[in-house]
Short mmCIF file of C-alpha atoms and ligand atoms in Angstrom, two decimals:
data_model
loop_
_atom_site.label_atom_id
_atom_site.label_comp_id
_atom_site.label_asym_id
_atom_site.label_seq_id
_atom_site.Cartn_x
_atom_site.Cartn_y
_atom_site.Cartn_z
CA MET A 1 11.15 40.57 3.48
CA SER A 2 13.78 37.96 2.91
CA VAL A 3 16.21 37.01 5.64
CA ASN A 4 18.67 34.17 5.82
CA VAL A 5 19.36 32.97 9.34
CA PHE A 6 19.73 29.24 8.83
CA ASN A 7 23.50 29.22 8.87
CA THR A 8 23.87 31.42 11.93
CA ARG A 9 25.42 30.03 15.11
CA GLU A 10 22.17 30.74 16.95
CA VAL A 11 20.04 28.58 14.62
CA GLN A 12 22.60 25.78 14.34
CA ASP A 13 22.85 25.69 18.15
CA LEU A 14 19.05 25.66 18.37
CA LEU A 15 18.85 22.63 16.04
CA LYS A 16 21.45 20.80 18.11
CA ALA A 17 19.72 21.65 21.38
CA ALA A 18 16.26 20.70 20.10
CA THR A 19 17.48 17.25 19.09
CA ASN A 20 19.96 16.87 21.97
CA ALA A 21 22.52 16.21 19.26
CA ASP A 22 25.52 16.51 21.57
CA GLY A 23 23.99 14.52 24.43
CA ASN A 24 24.81 10.88 25.01
CA GLY A 25 21.32 9.64 25.82
CA GLY A 26 18.33 8.85 23.64
CA ASN A 27 18.21 6.84 20.47
CA THR A 28 21.22 7.72 18.31
CA ARG A 29 19.55 6.86 15.02
CA PHE A 30 16.40 8.75 15.93
CA LYS A 31 18.44 11.79 16.92
CA GLN A 32 20.32 11.71 13.63
CA ILE A 33 17.08 11.59 11.61
CA ALA A 34 15.33 14.21 13.74
CA HIS A 35 18.27 16.61 13.40
CA ARG A 36 18.35 16.19 9.64
CA LEU A 37 14.58 16.55 9.10
CA LEU A 38 14.28 19.56 11.42
CA SER A 39 17.27 21.15 9.70
CA ASP A 40 15.71 20.59 6.27
CA LEU A 41 12.47 22.18 7.49
CA PHE A 42 14.21 25.22 8.95
CA LYS A 43 16.24 25.63 5.77
CA ALA A 44 13.12 25.42 3.58
CA ILE A 45 11.45 28.14 5.72
CA ASP A 46 14.50 30.34 5.16
CA ASP A 47 14.93 29.56 1.43
CA LEU A 48 11.26 29.92 0.48
CA ASP A 49 10.53 32.63 3.02
CA ILE A 50 7.66 30.55 4.39
CA THR A 51 5.54 32.90 6.49
CA PRO A 52 4.37 32.32 10.06
CA ASP A 53 0.79 32.00 8.75
CA GLU A 54 1.92 29.27 6.38
CA VAL A 55 3.83 27.46 9.12
CA TRP A 56 0.77 27.50 11.40
CA ALA A 57 -1.48 26.32 8.58
CA GLY A 58 0.85 23.35 8.20
CA ILE A 59 0.89 22.60 11.91
CA ASN A 60 -2.90 22.81 12.12
CA TYR A 61 -3.01 20.46 9.14
CA LEU A 62 -0.97 17.89 11.06
CA ASN A 63 -3.56 18.02 13.84
CA LYS A 64 -6.37 17.38 11.37
CA LEU A 65 -4.38 14.58 9.75
CA GLY A 66 -4.06 12.85 13.12
CA GLN A 67 -7.70 13.47 14.07
CA ASP A 68 -8.79 11.90 10.78
CA GLY A 69 -6.37 8.99 11.26
CA GLU A 70 -5.09 9.52 7.73
CA ALA A 71 -1.29 9.71 8.00
CA THR A 72 -0.93 6.35 6.24
CA LEU A 73 -3.32 7.42 3.48
CA LEU A 74 -1.35 10.59 2.98
CA ALA A 75 1.89 8.59 2.77
CA ALA A 76 0.47 6.77 -0.25
CA GLY A 77 -0.98 9.92 -1.83
CA ILE A 78 2.20 11.98 -1.68
CA GLY A 79 4.22 9.19 -3.28
CA LEU A 80 6.19 8.40 -0.13
CA GLU A 81 5.11 4.74 -0.14
CA LYS A 82 5.97 4.49 -3.86
CA TYR A 83 9.36 6.04 -3.15
CA LEU A 84 10.11 3.25 -0.66
CA ASP A 85 9.29 0.74 -3.44
CA ILE A 86 11.59 2.55 -5.87
CA ARG A 87 14.37 2.26 -3.31
CA MET A 88 13.71 -1.45 -2.68
CA ASP A 89 13.67 -2.06 -6.45
CA ALA A 90 17.04 -0.32 -6.73
CA ALA A 91 18.44 -2.35 -3.82
CA ASP A 92 17.27 -5.57 -5.53
CA GLU A 93 18.91 -4.52 -8.78
CA GLN A 94 22.13 -3.79 -6.92
CA ALA A 95 21.95 -7.24 -5.28
CA GLY A 96 21.33 -8.90 -8.67
CA ILE A 97 17.78 -10.02 -7.77
CA SER A 98 15.37 -10.06 -10.68
CA GLY A 99 12.53 -12.11 -12.10
CA GLY A 100 10.01 -11.98 -9.28
CA THR A 101 6.53 -10.49 -9.52
CA PRO A 102 7.12 -6.76 -9.07
CA ARG A 103 6.33 -5.31 -5.68
CA THR A 104 3.93 -2.47 -5.26
CA ILE A 105 2.60 -0.59 -2.26
CA GLU A 106 0.74 -2.24 0.61
CA GLY A 107 -1.51 0.75 1.25
CA PRO A 108 -3.14 1.43 4.61
CA LEU A 109 -6.11 -0.96 4.51
CA TYR A 110 -4.79 -4.47 5.27
CA VAL A 111 -6.32 -6.39 8.18
CA ALA A 112 -4.46 -9.40 9.57
CA GLY A 113 -6.30 -12.56 10.60
CA ALA A 114 -8.36 -13.63 7.57
CA PRO A 115 -9.36 -17.31 7.84
CA LEU A 116 -6.79 -19.56 6.16
CA ARG A 117 -8.17 -22.13 3.71
CA ASP A 118 -6.49 -24.78 1.58
CA SER A 119 -6.03 -23.70 -2.07
CA VAL A 120 -9.47 -22.09 -2.57
CA SER A 121 -11.38 -19.50 -0.55
CA ARG A 122 -14.72 -17.86 -1.10
CA ILE A 123 -14.35 -14.37 0.32
CA ASP A 124 -17.52 -12.48 -0.66
CA LEU A 125 -19.27 -12.94 2.68
CA ASP A 126 -21.72 -10.05 2.21
CA ALA A 127 -24.20 -9.64 -0.65
CA ASP A 128 -23.33 -6.78 -3.02
CA ALA A 129 -26.02 -6.25 -5.65
CA ASP A 130 -23.81 -4.00 -7.78
CA ALA A 131 -20.83 -6.37 -8.07
CA GLY A 132 -20.52 -9.31 -10.45
CA PRO A 133 -18.68 -12.54 -9.63
CA LEU A 134 -14.93 -12.73 -10.05
CA VAL A 135 -12.49 -15.59 -9.75
CA ILE A 136 -8.87 -14.70 -9.08
CA HIS A 137 -6.41 -17.55 -9.37
CA GLY A 138 -2.84 -18.39 -10.19
CA THR A 139 0.25 -20.34 -9.31
CA VAL A 140 2.91 -19.38 -6.82
CA THR A 141 6.33 -20.27 -8.16
CA GLY A 142 9.85 -19.83 -6.91
CA PRO A 143 12.80 -18.34 -8.80
CA ASP A 144 13.40 -21.74 -10.43
CA GLY A 145 9.86 -21.74 -11.89
CA GLU A 146 8.79 -24.64 -9.66
CA PRO A 147 5.46 -24.39 -7.79
CA VAL A 148 5.78 -23.37 -4.14
CA ALA A 149 3.81 -25.58 -1.75
CA GLY A 150 2.81 -24.20 1.63
CA ALA A 151 2.85 -20.57 0.54
CA VAL A 152 0.22 -18.35 2.14
CA VAL A 153 -1.49 -16.05 -0.35
CA GLU A 154 -3.50 -13.25 1.25
CA CYS A 155 -5.68 -10.87 -0.72
CA TRP A 156 -7.89 -7.91 0.12
CA HIS A 157 -9.96 -5.55 -1.97
CA ALA A 158 -12.83 -3.09 -2.00
CA ASN A 159 -16.53 -3.69 -2.71
CA SER A 160 -18.68 -2.13 -5.46
CA LYS A 161 -18.63 1.20 -3.58
CA GLY A 162 -14.84 1.27 -3.35
CA PHE A 163 -15.01 0.59 0.42
CA TYR A 164 -12.90 -1.92 2.36
CA SER A 165 -14.32 -3.98 5.23
CA HIS A 166 -13.14 -2.58 8.62
CA PHE A 167 -12.70 0.85 7.06
CA ASP A 168 -16.16 1.12 5.51
CA PRO A 169 -17.73 4.45 6.57
CA THR A 170 -21.21 2.97 6.00
CA GLY A 171 -20.46 0.12 8.42
CA ALA A 172 -22.06 -2.22 5.90
CA GLN A 173 -19.47 -5.00 5.70
CA SER A 174 -18.67 -7.89 8.02
CA ASP A 175 -15.17 -8.29 9.41
CA PHE A 176 -13.39 -10.25 6.68
CA ASN A 177 -15.59 -9.49 3.71
CA LEU A 178 -13.41 -9.47 0.58
CA ARG A 179 -10.33 -10.50 2.58
CA GLY A 180 -8.91 -13.98 2.32
CA ALA A 181 -5.94 -16.26 2.87
CA VAL A 182 -5.12 -19.57 1.22
CA ASN A 183 -2.40 -22.11 1.71
CA THR A 184 -1.01 -23.55 -1.54
CA GLY A 185 -0.74 -27.29 -2.07
CA ALA A 186 1.92 -29.17 -4.04
CA ASP A 187 0.72 -27.56 -7.30
CA GLY A 188 1.34 -24.05 -5.89
CA LYS A 189 -2.15 -22.99 -6.92
CA TYR A 190 -4.41 -20.51 -5.17
CA GLU A 191 -7.94 -19.32 -5.95
CA PHE A 192 -10.25 -16.66 -4.51
CA ARG A 193 -13.95 -16.64 -5.39
CA THR A 194 -15.13 -13.08 -4.92
CA LEU A 195 -16.79 -10.04 -6.49
CA MET A 196 -15.41 -7.41 -8.84
CA PRO A 197 -14.05 -4.42 -6.88
CA VAL A 198 -14.42 -0.76 -7.75
CA GLY A 199 -11.63 1.77 -7.29
CA TYR A 200 -11.09 3.42 -3.93
CA GLY A 201 -11.46 7.15 -3.36
CA CYS A 202 -10.08 9.11 -0.39
CA PRO A 203 -12.68 10.27 2.16
CA PRO A 204 -13.89 13.55 0.60
CA ASP A 205 -13.74 15.55 3.83
CA GLY A 206 -10.49 14.05 5.12
CA ALA A 207 -7.07 15.62 5.48
CA THR A 208 -5.61 13.69 2.54
CA GLN A 209 -8.22 14.95 0.09
CA GLN A 210 -7.81 18.46 1.52
CA LEU A 211 -4.11 18.43 0.63
CA LEU A 212 -4.78 16.90 -2.79
CA ASN A 213 -7.36 19.62 -3.52
CA ALA A 214 -4.74 22.29 -2.87
CA LEU A 215 -2.51 20.54 -5.42
CA ASP A 216 -5.40 20.19 -7.91
CA ARG A 217 -5.10 16.37 -7.72
CA HIS A 218 -7.80 13.74 -7.35
CA GLY A 219 -7.66 11.06 -4.64
CA ASP A 220 -8.86 8.05 -6.60
CA ARG A 221 -7.41 4.67 -7.43
CA PRO A 222 -8.31 2.27 -10.23
CA ALA A 223 -9.99 -1.01 -9.19
CA HIS A 224 -7.29 -3.21 -7.70
CA VAL A 225 -6.64 -6.26 -5.52
CA HIS A 226 -3.87 -6.42 -2.91
CA PHE A 227 -1.68 -9.42 -2.17
CA PHE A 228 0.78 -10.62 0.43
CA VAL A 229 2.56 -13.87 -0.35
CA THR A 230 4.61 -15.50 2.37
CA SER A 231 6.49 -18.77 2.31
CA GLY A 232 9.02 -20.16 4.72
CA ASP A 233 11.90 -20.02 2.27
CA HIS A 234 11.25 -17.08 -0.05
CA ARG A 235 11.02 -13.35 0.50
CA LYS A 236 7.59 -11.97 1.33
CA LEU A 237 5.93 -10.38 -1.70
CA THR A 238 3.71 -7.31 -1.32
CA THR A 239 1.88 -6.49 -4.52
CA GLN A 240 -1.43 -5.70 -6.23
CA PHE A 241 -3.00 -6.06 -9.62
CA ASN A 242 -5.13 -3.45 -11.30
CA VAL A 243 -8.29 -4.41 -13.13
CA GLU A 244 -7.63 -4.11 -16.84
CA GLY A 245 -9.73 -1.44 -18.56
CA ASP A 246 -10.22 0.82 -15.53
CA PRO A 247 -9.80 4.40 -16.82
CA LEU A 248 -7.64 5.35 -13.83
CA ILE A 249 -5.03 2.63 -14.37
CA TRP A 250 -2.38 5.15 -15.33
CA ASP A 251 -3.80 7.89 -13.12
CA ASP A 252 -3.61 6.25 -9.68
CA PHE A 253 -3.31 8.78 -6.86
CA ALA A 254 -1.14 6.28 -4.94
CA TYR A 255 1.19 5.48 -7.90
CA ALA A 256 0.89 1.70 -7.49
CA THR A 257 0.33 0.75 -11.14
CA ARG A 258 3.05 -1.23 -12.92
CA GLU A 259 3.04 -2.59 -16.46
CA GLU A 260 3.42 -6.20 -15.25
CA LEU A 261 0.52 -5.90 -12.79
CA ILE A 262 -2.41 -5.55 -15.21
CA PRO A 263 -3.49 -9.13 -15.95
CA PRO A 264 -6.15 -9.72 -18.63
CA VAL A 265 -9.76 -10.01 -17.52
CA THR A 266 -11.63 -12.79 -19.32
CA GLU A 267 -15.26 -13.86 -19.18
CA LYS A 268 -16.19 -17.44 -18.38
CA THR A 269 -19.27 -19.53 -17.77
CA GLY A 270 -19.79 -22.25 -15.18
CA GLY A 271 -19.98 -19.93 -12.18
CA VAL A 272 -22.98 -21.68 -10.68
CA ALA A 273 -21.03 -24.93 -10.39
CA LEU A 274 -18.36 -22.97 -8.48
CA GLY A 275 -20.98 -21.56 -6.10
CA LEU A 276 -20.83 -18.06 -7.61
CA LYS A 277 -23.91 -15.85 -7.73
CA ALA A 278 -24.17 -15.99 -11.53
CA ASP A 279 -23.07 -18.43 -14.20
CA VAL A 280 -21.19 -15.82 -16.22
CA TYR A 281 -18.24 -14.50 -14.30
CA LYS A 282 -14.98 -12.64 -14.76
CA ASP A 283 -11.73 -14.51 -14.43
CA ILE A 284 -8.32 -13.06 -13.68
CA GLU A 285 -5.22 -15.22 -13.68
CA PHE A 286 -2.48 -13.62 -11.62
CA ASN A 287 0.61 -15.74 -11.17
CA LEU A 288 2.99 -14.92 -8.36
CA THR A 289 6.73 -15.45 -8.60
CA LEU A 290 8.72 -15.26 -5.39
CA THR A 291 12.35 -14.29 -4.95
CA PRO A 292 15.03 -15.93 -2.82
CA PHE A 293 16.30 -14.86 0.57
CA VAL A 294 19.30 -12.54 0.58
CA GLN A 295 22.16 -13.98 2.62
CA GLY A 296 19.70 -16.37 4.23
CA LYS A 297 17.28 -13.62 5.26
CA ASP A 298 14.03 -12.04 4.11
CA ASN A 299 15.08 -8.43 3.61
CA GLN A 300 11.63 -7.46 2.31
CA ILE A 301 9.74 -7.68 5.59
CA VAL A 302 8.33 -4.26 6.38
CA ASN A 303 7.27 -3.60 9.95
CA ARG A 304 4.42 -1.15 10.29
CA LEU A 305 1.38 -0.91 12.51
CA ARG A 306 -1.35 -3.13 11.06
CA VAL A 307 -4.92 -3.73 12.09
CA ALA A 308 -5.68 -7.29 13.18
CA ALA A 309 -9.01 -8.96 13.82
CA VAL A 310 -10.24 -12.41 14.80
CA ALA A 311 -12.34 -14.20 12.20
C1 LIG B 401 -4.91 4.13 -0.21
C2 LIG B 401 -6.02 3.34 -0.42
C3 LIG B 401 -5.89 2.12 -1.01
O1 LIG B 401 -6.90 1.28 -1.28
C4 LIG B 401 -4.65 1.70 -1.35
O2 LIG B 401 -4.54 0.51 -1.91
C5 LIG B 401 -3.55 2.50 -1.15
C6 LIG B 401 -3.70 3.72 -0.58
C7 LIG B 401 -5.01 5.44 0.44
O3 LIG B 401 -6.12 5.85 0.77
O4 LIG B 401 -3.98 6.08 0.65
FE1 LIG B 402 -6.31 -0.59 -1.90
#
């Protein structure tokens, strides 16, 4: 059976009625987007002859996605969050902005409210027998190459099980474990004393992994560390680095890897003097270059629902 009804008056009227397209009330922008997305869905059902069983499977899937609280995870896994980055990169290129540390996805696991320290913060609050010490440090500079004082560098990452505090299914971590914030001084430097993360994997029984299974895709990320960098007179930077040598670096289910975001990992001694749990530790230098405001404004601020906690 193949029928084509999308272009009939009846269906076009239905789309207009369902989105109140001809009415004056409601949110004009929302109505425009709803009409377009619903139209694209109806057209796909017609073009691909999507069956009622398939439509209901999709609708039931949306219920499971909401029950699992995984819509933001899915957004990363289906490349939607990466697509937004590709568009922001293109907008920057069009505006002639270049030279900053490349952006990459925020992901769904940030928690606002980490305690703010000056220049250095120790963020491994909980013991983790399987993770070795790691120092992450660098300099925040502006487009002119000068250090930025008073920048706030936030970072967050997983533990040796690939779990993030606040979202840890084992409940093992305290509130701000492996989450930190530092304020740069005149030298623009920041440092986090922490533990080496392991790559994150989607909850195996969750809706995201269910969809990935049907596509024959895995739901794993290489080991990585997230950053926000804010400063009163530069655009906010949202980025991550991947840990060099992780086998999944170029096979990230969330597509966050970029060539410039794989800093070398070196081994150093002197960890005990820094208060680390062993004298031999890994060191990653990750410098952060900010970009200027566009017409006096930060056009990189992304508003989305974020978890917040009190340290
Ligand atoms: C997801 C998890 C992450 O740790 C991350 O950085 C991005 C996405 C996710 O589960 O979708
Ligand atoms: Fe992550």
